[in-house]
């Protein structure tokens, strides 16, 4: 879901100089596909544009942003270590840019070159999370051997260069690829993904595209395309840095503000880099060996929606993803009062390792084991037996345990 509202005021000249300046007040809200988070941004921006000649344009922009990264669903939990990213952030951004444009048309170019470079000089106020330089390079080339056939090439490059004491970049500032606006044929934002199938963003993204466009009528055209891209410099060691590609065909209707249409794309490296799919538990099922593993295994099974989970089964191979993982950790902390590190869980996502982690701290071990024994005992009892046990405890004046 994408929403944007803005109010702009434009002045054609400044002190008789041919400088176009625009002030914009805007609100933007994005909830992108396959992402755990969304963003809302209030922006106050002032930009100046100089056109030295018909083909060369330079600009300088200043904007102040109030950014809020939020969870798209109330059932999600904030990943451990990312709490600062989900607090409102104030950011000042200065953006110089230059572009060259020799295209013969904006809507349906048949020849010419378009190239641009810009850099966001970003400075955060409440924290250093938004302290970085964000570079963008865009290059497009068009050539028409005949009146109805046009070849189009597109290359894009983005790079985030942190400065100061920045140790990580917020997820809403990273580059993601995949989908109709970048590498077609891949699900939105999932050109690079982790073991759970969730998008992985990086500080570097490179994308390219080649198209053969055929004009059918004045308003309709079809296009064969080949897309490729890679996401690199990730904050977590997940997914592949390999270049991934797709090919397909599309049909477009040309409007005064740009084309609209439908397309079909297919991954051409599907065998080399298949998208993750849930894998059912195999024949080598290892049953829980004690009460703690039984309770932890029950939580795994409840979140995954499966009948049982072996103590050595990989959580993500059973169909889990990062949202499932945060749900499991929340249930474990609610049950045992002990927090399990999300990154450690990703490294070894099994019942056996998670159960061992819960008893690593000697000060928690006795309580964790007692809770596990009680939960295992209750799970083996019928509702009538549970009610009788609680009544007996109340009769003896004992306090119930969770």
CSV table of C-alpha atoms in Angstrom, one decimal, residues 11-389:
chain,number,residue,atom,x,y,z
A,11,UNK,CA,8.5,30.0,-8.5
A,12,UNK,CA,10.0,30.2,-11.9
A,13,UNK,CA,12.8,32.7,-11.2
A,14,UNK,CA,14.9,34.0,-8.3
A,15,UNK,CA,16.1,37.6,-8.5
A,16,UNK,CA,15.6,37.5,-12.3
A,17,UNK,CA,17.9,34.4,-12.5
A,18,UNK,CA,16.5,31.4,-14.4
A,19,UNK,CA,16.3,29.2,-11.3
A,20,UNK,CA,13.2,27.1,-10.7
A,21,UNK,CA,12.6,26.8,-6.9
A,22,UNK,CA,9.9,24.6,-5.3
A,23,UNK,CA,8.7,24.3,-1.7
A,24,UNK,CA,6.9,21.1,-0.9
A,25,UNK,CA,5.1,19.9,2.3
A,26,UNK,CA,4.3,16.2,2.0
A,27,UNK,CA,3.2,13.1,3.8
A,28,UNK,CA,4.0,9.6,2.6
A,29,UNK,CA,3.1,6.2,3.9
A,30,UNK,CA,4.4,2.9,2.5
A,31,UNK,CA,3.6,-0.6,3.4
A,32,UNK,CA,5.5,-2.7,0.9
A,33,UNK,CA,4.9,-6.3,0.0
A,34,UNK,CA,6.9,-9.0,1.9
A,35,UNK,CA,8.2,-6.5,4.4
A,36,UNK,CA,7.7,-6.7,8.2
A,37,UNK,CA,7.9,-2.9,8.4
A,38,UNK,CA,6.2,0.1,6.9
A,39,UNK,CA,7.3,3.7,6.9
A,40,UNK,CA,5.5,7.0,7.3
A,41,UNK,CA,7.4,10.3,6.5
A,42,UNK,CA,6.4,13.9,6.9
A,43,UNK,CA,8.7,16.1,4.7
A,44,UNK,CA,9.4,19.8,4.4
A,45,UNK,CA,11.5,20.3,1.3
A,46,UNK,CA,13.0,23.2,-0.7
A,47,UNK,CA,14.7,22.6,-4.1
A,48,UNK,CA,16.5,24.7,-6.6
A,49,UNK,CA,16.9,23.7,-10.3
A,50,UNK,CA,19.2,25.3,-12.9
A,51,UNK,CA,19.0,24.3,-16.6
A,52,UNK,CA,22.3,25.4,-18.1
A,53,UNK,CA,21.2,24.2,-21.6
A,54,UNK,CA,18.4,22.1,-22.9
A,55,UNK,CA,20.2,18.8,-22.1
A,56,UNK,CA,22.0,19.5,-18.8
A,57,UNK,CA,20.2,20.2,-15.5
A,58,UNK,CA,21.6,20.6,-12.0
A,59,UNK,CA,19.7,20.9,-8.8
A,60,UNK,CA,20.2,21.3,-5.1
A,61,UNK,CA,17.6,20.1,-2.6
A,62,UNK,CA,17.1,20.5,1.2
A,63,UNK,CA,14.6,18.5,3.1
A,64,UNK,CA,13.7,17.8,6.7
A,65,UNK,CA,12.0,14.5,7.4
A,66,UNK,CA,10.1,13.1,10.4
A,67,UNK,CA,10.4,9.3,9.8
A,68,UNK,CA,8.5,6.6,11.6
A,69,UNK,CA,9.3,3.0,10.9
A,70,UNK,CA,6.4,0.8,12.2
A,71,UNK,CA,5.3,-2.9,12.1
A,72,UNK,CA,2.8,-3.6,9.4
A,73,UNK,CA,0.8,-6.0,11.7
A,74,UNK,CA,0.2,-5.8,15.4
A,75,UNK,CA,1.0,-9.5,15.7
A,76,UNK,CA,4.6,-8.8,14.7
A,77,UNK,CA,7.3,-8.1,17.2
A,78,UNK,CA,10.3,-5.8,16.7
A,79,UNK,CA,13.5,-7.8,16.0
A,80,UNK,CA,15.9,-7.7,18.9
A,81,UNK,CA,18.5,-5.0,18.5
A,82,UNK,CA,16.4,-2.9,16.1
A,83,UNK,CA,14.4,-1.0,18.7
A,84,UNK,CA,16.0,2.3,17.9
A,85,UNK,CA,14.9,2.0,14.2
A,86,UNK,CA,11.3,1.8,15.3
A,87,UNK,CA,11.4,5.1,17.2
A,88,UNK,CA,10.5,8.4,15.4
A,89,UNK,CA,13.6,9.9,13.8
A,90,UNK,CA,14.3,13.4,12.6
A,91,UNK,CA,16.6,13.6,9.5
A,92,UNK,CA,18.1,16.5,7.6
A,93,UNK,CA,19.0,15.7,4.0
A,94,UNK,CA,20.9,17.8,1.4
A,95,UNK,CA,20.8,16.5,-2.2
A,96,UNK,CA,22.9,17.9,-5.0
A,97,UNK,CA,22.3,16.3,-8.4
A,98,UNK,CA,23.1,16.6,-12.1
A,99,UNK,CA,21.5,15.0,-15.2
A,100,UNK,CA,21.9,14.8,-18.9
A,101,UNK,CA,18.9,14.2,-21.2
A,102,UNK,CA,19.0,13.9,-25.0
A,103,UNK,CA,15.9,11.7,-25.4
A,104,UNK,CA,13.4,12.6,-28.1
A,105,UNK,CA,10.4,11.9,-25.9
A,106,UNK,CA,9.6,11.5,-22.2
A,107,UNK,CA,6.7,9.1,-22.6
A,108,UNK,CA,7.9,6.9,-25.6
A,109,UNK,CA,11.6,7.6,-26.2
A,110,UNK,CA,13.0,6.1,-29.4
A,111,UNK,CA,16.5,7.5,-29.3
A,112,UNK,CA,18.8,9.4,-27.0
A,113,UNK,CA,20.5,9.1,-23.6
A,114,UNK,CA,19.4,9.9,-20.1
A,115,UNK,CA,21.9,9.8,-17.2
A,116,UNK,CA,21.9,11.2,-13.7
A,117,UNK,CA,23.8,11.3,-10.5
A,118,UNK,CA,22.7,12.4,-7.1
A,119,UNK,CA,23.8,12.0,-3.5
A,120,UNK,CA,21.7,12.3,-0.3
A,121,UNK,CA,23.9,13.8,2.5
A,122,UNK,CA,21.8,12.5,5.4
A,123,UNK,CA,22.2,13.6,9.1
A,124,UNK,CA,20.1,12.2,11.9
A,125,UNK,CA,19.3,14.1,15.1
A,126,UNK,CA,18.0,11.7,17.8
A,127,UNK,CA,20.6,9.1,16.7
A,128,UNK,CA,23.3,8.3,14.3
A,129,UNK,CA,21.3,5.7,12.4
A,130,UNK,CA,20.7,8.1,9.5
A,131,UNK,CA,24.2,9.4,9.2
A,132,UNK,CA,25.3,8.4,5.7
A,133,UNK,CA,25.9,9.4,2.1
A,134,UNK,CA,23.5,7.7,-0.3
A,135,UNK,CA,24.6,7.7,-3.9
A,136,UNK,CA,22.3,7.1,-6.9
A,137,UNK,CA,23.5,6.6,-10.5
A,138,UNK,CA,21.0,6.1,-13.4
A,139,UNK,CA,21.9,5.5,-17.1
A,140,UNK,CA,19.5,4.9,-20.0
A,141,UNK,CA,20.1,4.5,-23.7
A,142,UNK,CA,17.5,4.2,-26.5
A,143,UNK,CA,18.1,3.1,-30.1
A,144,UNK,CA,15.5,2.5,-32.9
A,145,UNK,CA,16.7,0.5,-36.0
A,146,UNK,CA,13.2,0.8,-37.5
A,147,UNK,CA,10.2,3.0,-37.0
A,148,UNK,CA,8.3,0.5,-34.8
A,149,UNK,CA,11.2,-1.3,-33.0
A,150,UNK,CA,13.1,0.3,-30.1
A,151,UNK,CA,15.9,-1.2,-28.0
A,152,UNK,CA,16.2,0.2,-24.5
A,153,UNK,CA,19.0,-0.3,-22.0
A,154,UNK,CA,18.8,0.7,-18.3
A,155,UNK,CA,21.5,0.6,-15.6
A,156,UNK,CA,21.1,1.7,-11.9
A,157,UNK,CA,23.5,1.7,-9.0
A,158,UNK,CA,23.0,2.7,-5.4
A,159,UNK,CA,25.4,2.8,-2.6
A,160,UNK,CA,25.2,3.8,1.1
A,161,UNK,CA,28.4,5.1,2.7
A,162,UNK,CA,28.0,5.6,6.5
A,163,UNK,CA,30.0,8.2,8.3
A,164,UNK,CA,30.7,8.9,12.0
A,165,UNK,CA,30.1,6.1,14.5
A,166,UNK,CA,27.3,4.4,12.5
A,167,UNK,CA,27.3,0.6,13.0
A,168,UNK,CA,24.1,-0.2,11.1
A,169,UNK,CA,21.6,1.4,8.8
A,170,UNK,CA,17.8,1.2,9.4
A,171,UNK,CA,15.9,-1.3,7.2
A,172,UNK,CA,13.8,1.5,5.8
A,173,UNK,CA,16.9,3.1,4.3
A,174,UNK,CA,18.5,0.0,2.7
A,175,UNK,CA,18.2,-1.0,-1.0
A,176,UNK,CA,15.9,-3.9,-2.0
A,177,UNK,CA,15.5,-5.4,-5.4
A,178,UNK,CA,12.8,-7.6,-7.0
A,179,UNK,CA,9.4,-6.8,-8.4
A,180,UNK,CA,7.9,-4.6,-11.2
A,181,UNK,CA,10.1,-1.6,-10.5
A,182,UNK,CA,13.4,-3.4,-10.6
A,183,UNK,CA,14.0,-7.0,-11.4
A,184,UNK,CA,10.8,-8.3,-12.8
A,185,UNK,CA,9.8,-11.9,-12.4
A,186,UNK,CA,10.8,-11.9,-8.7
A,187,UNK,CA,8.5,-11.2,-5.8
A,188,UNK,CA,8.6,-7.7,-4.5
A,189,UNK,CA,11.8,-6.9,-2.6
A,190,UNK,CA,13.0,-10.6,-2.6
A,191,UNK,CA,15.8,-10.7,-5.1
A,192,UNK,CA,17.9,-11.5,-2.0
A,193,UNK,CA,16.3,-13.3,0.9
A,194,UNK,CA,17.2,-15.1,4.1
A,195,UNK,CA,16.7,-18.7,5.2
A,196,UNK,CA,13.1,-17.9,6.1
A,197,UNK,CA,12.3,-16.3,2.7
A,198,UNK,CA,12.2,-12.8,4.1
A,199,UNK,CA,13.7,-9.8,2.1
A,200,UNK,CA,17.3,-8.9,2.8
A,201,UNK,CA,18.4,-5.3,2.0
A,202,UNK,CA,21.9,-4.0,1.5
A,203,UNK,CA,24.0,-0.9,1.3
A,204,UNK,CA,24.7,-1.6,-2.4
A,205,UNK,CA,22.3,-2.5,-5.2
A,206,UNK,CA,23.1,-2.9,-8.9
A,207,UNK,CA,20.3,-3.5,-11.5
A,208,UNK,CA,20.2,-3.6,-15.2
A,209,UNK,CA,17.6,-4.2,-17.9
A,210,UNK,CA,17.4,-4.7,-21.7
A,211,UNK,CA,14.2,-4.3,-23.6
A,212,UNK,CA,13.0,-4.8,-27.2
A,213,UNK,CA,9.9,-2.7,-27.7
A,214,UNK,CA,7.5,-3.1,-30.6
A,215,UNK,CA,5.0,-0.4,-31.3
A,216,UNK,CA,1.6,-2.1,-32.2
A,217,UNK,CA,-0.6,1.0,-32.4
A,218,UNK,CA,-0.2,4.7,-31.4
A,219,UNK,CA,-1.1,3.8,-27.8
A,220,UNK,CA,-0.1,0.2,-27.4
A,221,UNK,CA,3.3,-1.6,-27.4
A,222,UNK,CA,4.7,-4.9,-26.4
A,223,UNK,CA,8.2,-5.5,-24.9
A,224,UNK,CA,10.5,-8.5,-24.4
A,225,UNK,CA,12.8,-7.9,-21.4
A,226,UNK,CA,15.8,-9.2,-19.7
A,227,UNK,CA,16.5,-8.0,-16.1
A,228,UNK,CA,19.4,-8.6,-13.8
A,229,UNK,CA,20.5,-7.4,-10.4
A,230,UNK,CA,22.3,-8.0,-7.1
A,231,UNK,CA,22.0,-6.7,-3.5
A,232,UNK,CA,25.3,-6.5,-1.5
A,233,UNK,CA,26.8,-5.1,1.6
A,234,UNK,CA,24.1,-6.5,3.8
A,235,UNK,CA,23.9,-6.1,7.6
A,236,UNK,CA,23.3,-9.8,8.2
A,237,UNK,CA,25.1,-12.8,6.6
A,238,UNK,CA,22.0,-14.1,4.8
A,239,UNK,CA,21.2,-14.7,1.1
A,240,UNK,CA,23.5,-14.7,-1.9
A,241,UNK,CA,25.5,-11.9,-3.5
A,242,UNK,CA,25.2,-13.7,-6.9
A,243,UNK,CA,23.7,-11.8,-9.8
A,244,UNK,CA,20.1,-13.0,-10.4
A,245,UNK,CA,18.3,-12.6,-13.7
A,246,UNK,CA,14.8,-12.9,-15.2
A,247,UNK,CA,13.2,-12.6,-18.7
A,248,UNK,CA,9.7,-12.0,-19.8
A,249,UNK,CA,7.2,-10.2,-21.9
A,250,UNK,CA,4.9,-7.2,-21.3
A,251,UNK,CA,2.0,-5.3,-22.9
A,252,UNK,CA,1.7,-1.5,-22.3
A,253,UNK,CA,-0.8,1.2,-22.9
A,254,UNK,CA,0.8,4.7,-23.3
A,255,UNK,CA,-0.8,7.5,-21.3
A,256,UNK,CA,0.3,11.2,-21.2
A,257,UNK,CA,2.0,10.6,-17.8
A,258,UNK,CA,3.6,7.3,-18.6
A,259,UNK,CA,2.9,3.6,-19.5
A,260,UNK,CA,0.6,1.2,-17.7
A,261,UNK,CA,0.2,-2.5,-18.5
A,262,UNK,CA,0.8,-6.1,-17.5
A,263,UNK,CA,3.8,-8.3,-17.7
A,264,UNK,CA,5.0,-11.8,-17.1
A,265,UNK,CA,8.6,-12.5,-16.0
A,266,UNK,CA,10.3,-15.8,-15.1
A,267,UNK,CA,13.5,-16.4,-13.2
A,268,UNK,CA,16.1,-17.8,-15.5
A,269,UNK,CA,18.4,-19.0,-12.7
A,270,UNK,CA,15.7,-20.8,-10.8
A,271,UNK,CA,17.7,-24.0,-10.5
A,272,UNK,CA,20.8,-22.3,-9.3
A,273,UNK,CA,19.0,-20.1,-6.7
A,274,UNK,CA,15.6,-21.5,-5.9
A,275,UNK,CA,13.2,-19.5,-3.8
A,276,UNK,CA,12.9,-21.1,-0.3
A,277,UNK,CA,10.0,-23.5,0.1
A,278,UNK,CA,8.7,-25.2,3.2
A,279,UNK,CA,10.2,-28.7,3.7
A,280,UNK,CA,8.3,-31.3,5.6
A,281,UNK,CA,10.0,-33.1,8.5
A,282,UNK,CA,11.8,-36.1,7.2
A,283,UNK,CA,11.9,-39.7,8.4
A,284,UNK,CA,14.8,-39.0,10.9
A,285,UNK,CA,12.5,-37.6,13.5
A,286,UNK,CA,14.2,-37.2,16.9
A,287,UNK,CA,11.6,-37.0,19.7
A,288,UNK,CA,12.0,-34.7,22.7
A,289,UNK,CA,14.2,-36.2,25.4
A,290,UNK,CA,13.0,-34.2,28.4
A,291,UNK,CA,10.2,-31.9,29.6
A,292,UNK,CA,11.9,-28.8,28.5
A,293,UNK,CA,12.4,-30.0,24.9
A,294,UNK,CA,8.8,-31.1,24.9
A,295,UNK,CA,7.5,-27.7,25.9
A,296,UNK,CA,9.8,-25.9,23.4
A,297,UNK,CA,8.9,-28.3,20.7
A,298,UNK,CA,5.2,-27.6,21.4
A,299,UNK,CA,5.7,-23.9,21.0
A,300,UNK,CA,7.5,-24.5,17.7
A,301,UNK,CA,4.7,-26.7,16.4
A,302,UNK,CA,2.0,-24.2,17.6
A,303,UNK,CA,3.6,-21.3,15.7
A,304,UNK,CA,4.4,-23.3,12.6
A,305,UNK,CA,0.9,-24.9,12.5
A,306,UNK,CA,2.4,-28.5,12.3
A,307,UNK,CA,1.6,-31.6,14.3
A,308,UNK,CA,5.1,-32.2,15.8
A,309,UNK,CA,8.7,-30.9,15.6
A,310,UNK,CA,11.7,-33.0,16.2
A,311,UNK,CA,14.5,-31.6,18.4
A,312,UNK,CA,17.0,-31.5,15.5
A,313,UNK,CA,14.5,-30.2,12.9
A,314,UNK,CA,15.5,-26.9,11.4
A,315,UNK,CA,12.8,-24.3,12.2
A,316,UNK,CA,13.1,-22.5,8.8
A,317,UNK,CA,13.1,-25.8,6.8
A,318,UNK,CA,9.7,-26.5,8.3
A,319,UNK,CA,8.3,-23.4,6.8
A,320,UNK,CA,9.2,-20.8,9.5
A,321,UNK,CA,10.3,-17.3,8.6
A,322,UNK,CA,11.5,-14.3,10.6
A,323,UNK,CA,8.0,-13.3,11.8
A,324,UNK,CA,7.4,-16.8,13.0
A,325,UNK,CA,10.8,-16.7,14.8
A,326,UNK,CA,10.0,-13.5,16.7
A,327,UNK,CA,6.6,-15.0,17.7
A,328,UNK,CA,8.4,-18.1,19.0
A,329,UNK,CA,10.9,-16.0,21.1
A,330,UNK,CA,8.0,-14.0,22.5
A,331,UNK,CA,6.2,-17.1,23.6
A,332,UNK,CA,9.3,-18.6,25.1
A,333,UNK,CA,10.0,-15.4,27.1
A,334,UNK,CA,6.3,-15.3,28.3
A,335,UNK,CA,6.5,-18.9,29.4
A,336,UNK,CA,9.9,-19.1,31.0
A,337,UNK,CA,10.8,-15.5,31.7
A,338,UNK,CA,14.0,-15.8,29.8
A,339,UNK,CA,14.9,-13.9,26.6
A,340,UNK,CA,16.5,-15.8,23.7
A,341,UNK,CA,18.7,-13.8,21.3
A,342,UNK,CA,17.2,-13.6,17.9
A,343,UNK,CA,20.5,-13.8,16.1
A,344,UNK,CA,21.5,-16.9,18.0
A,345,UNK,CA,18.2,-18.5,17.1
A,346,UNK,CA,18.8,-17.8,13.4
A,347,UNK,CA,22.2,-19.5,13.6
A,348,UNK,CA,20.9,-22.7,15.2
A,349,UNK,CA,17.1,-22.8,14.9
A,350,UNK,CA,16.4,-26.1,16.5
A,351,UNK,CA,14.4,-27.2,19.6
A,352,UNK,CA,17.5,-28.8,21.2
A,353,UNK,CA,19.7,-25.7,20.9
A,354,UNK,CA,16.9,-23.4,22.0
A,355,UNK,CA,16.1,-25.5,25.0
A,356,UNK,CA,19.8,-25.6,26.0
A,357,UNK,CA,20.0,-21.8,25.6
A,358,UNK,CA,17.2,-21.3,28.1
A,359,UNK,CA,19.2,-23.1,30.8
A,360,UNK,CA,22.6,-21.5,30.0
A,361,UNK,CA,22.3,-19.0,32.8
A,362,UNK,CA,22.5,-21.0,36.1
A,363,UNK,CA,20.3,-18.4,37.9
A,364,UNK,CA,17.4,-19.3,35.6
A,365,UNK,CA,18.0,-23.0,35.2
A,366,UNK,CA,16.0,-24.3,38.2
A,367,UNK,CA,13.0,-22.1,37.4
A,368,UNK,CA,13.0,-23.0,33.7
A,369,UNK,CA,13.1,-26.7,34.5
A,370,UNK,CA,10.3,-26.4,37.1
A,371,UNK,CA,8.1,-24.5,34.6
A,372,UNK,CA,8.8,-27.1,31.9
A,373,UNK,CA,7.9,-29.9,34.3
A,374,UNK,CA,4.6,-28.2,35.2
A,375,UNK,CA,3.7,-27.4,31.6
A,376,UNK,CA,4.6,-30.9,30.5
A,377,UNK,CA,2.5,-32.4,33.3
A,378,UNK,CA,-0.5,-30.1,32.5
A,379,UNK,CA,-0.2,-31.0,28.8
A,380,UNK,CA,-0.6,-34.7,29.6
A,381,UNK,CA,-3.7,-34.1,31.7
A,382,UNK,CA,-7.3,-33.9,30.6
A,383,UNK,CA,-9.3,-30.6,31.3
A,384,UNK,CA,-11.1,-32.4,34.1
A,385,UNK,CA,-7.8,-33.5,35.7
A,386,UNK,CA,-6.4,-29.9,35.4
A,387,UNK,CA,-9.5,-28.5,37.1
A,388,UNK,CA,-9.3,-31.1,39.9
A,389,UNK,CA,-5.6,-30.3,40.4
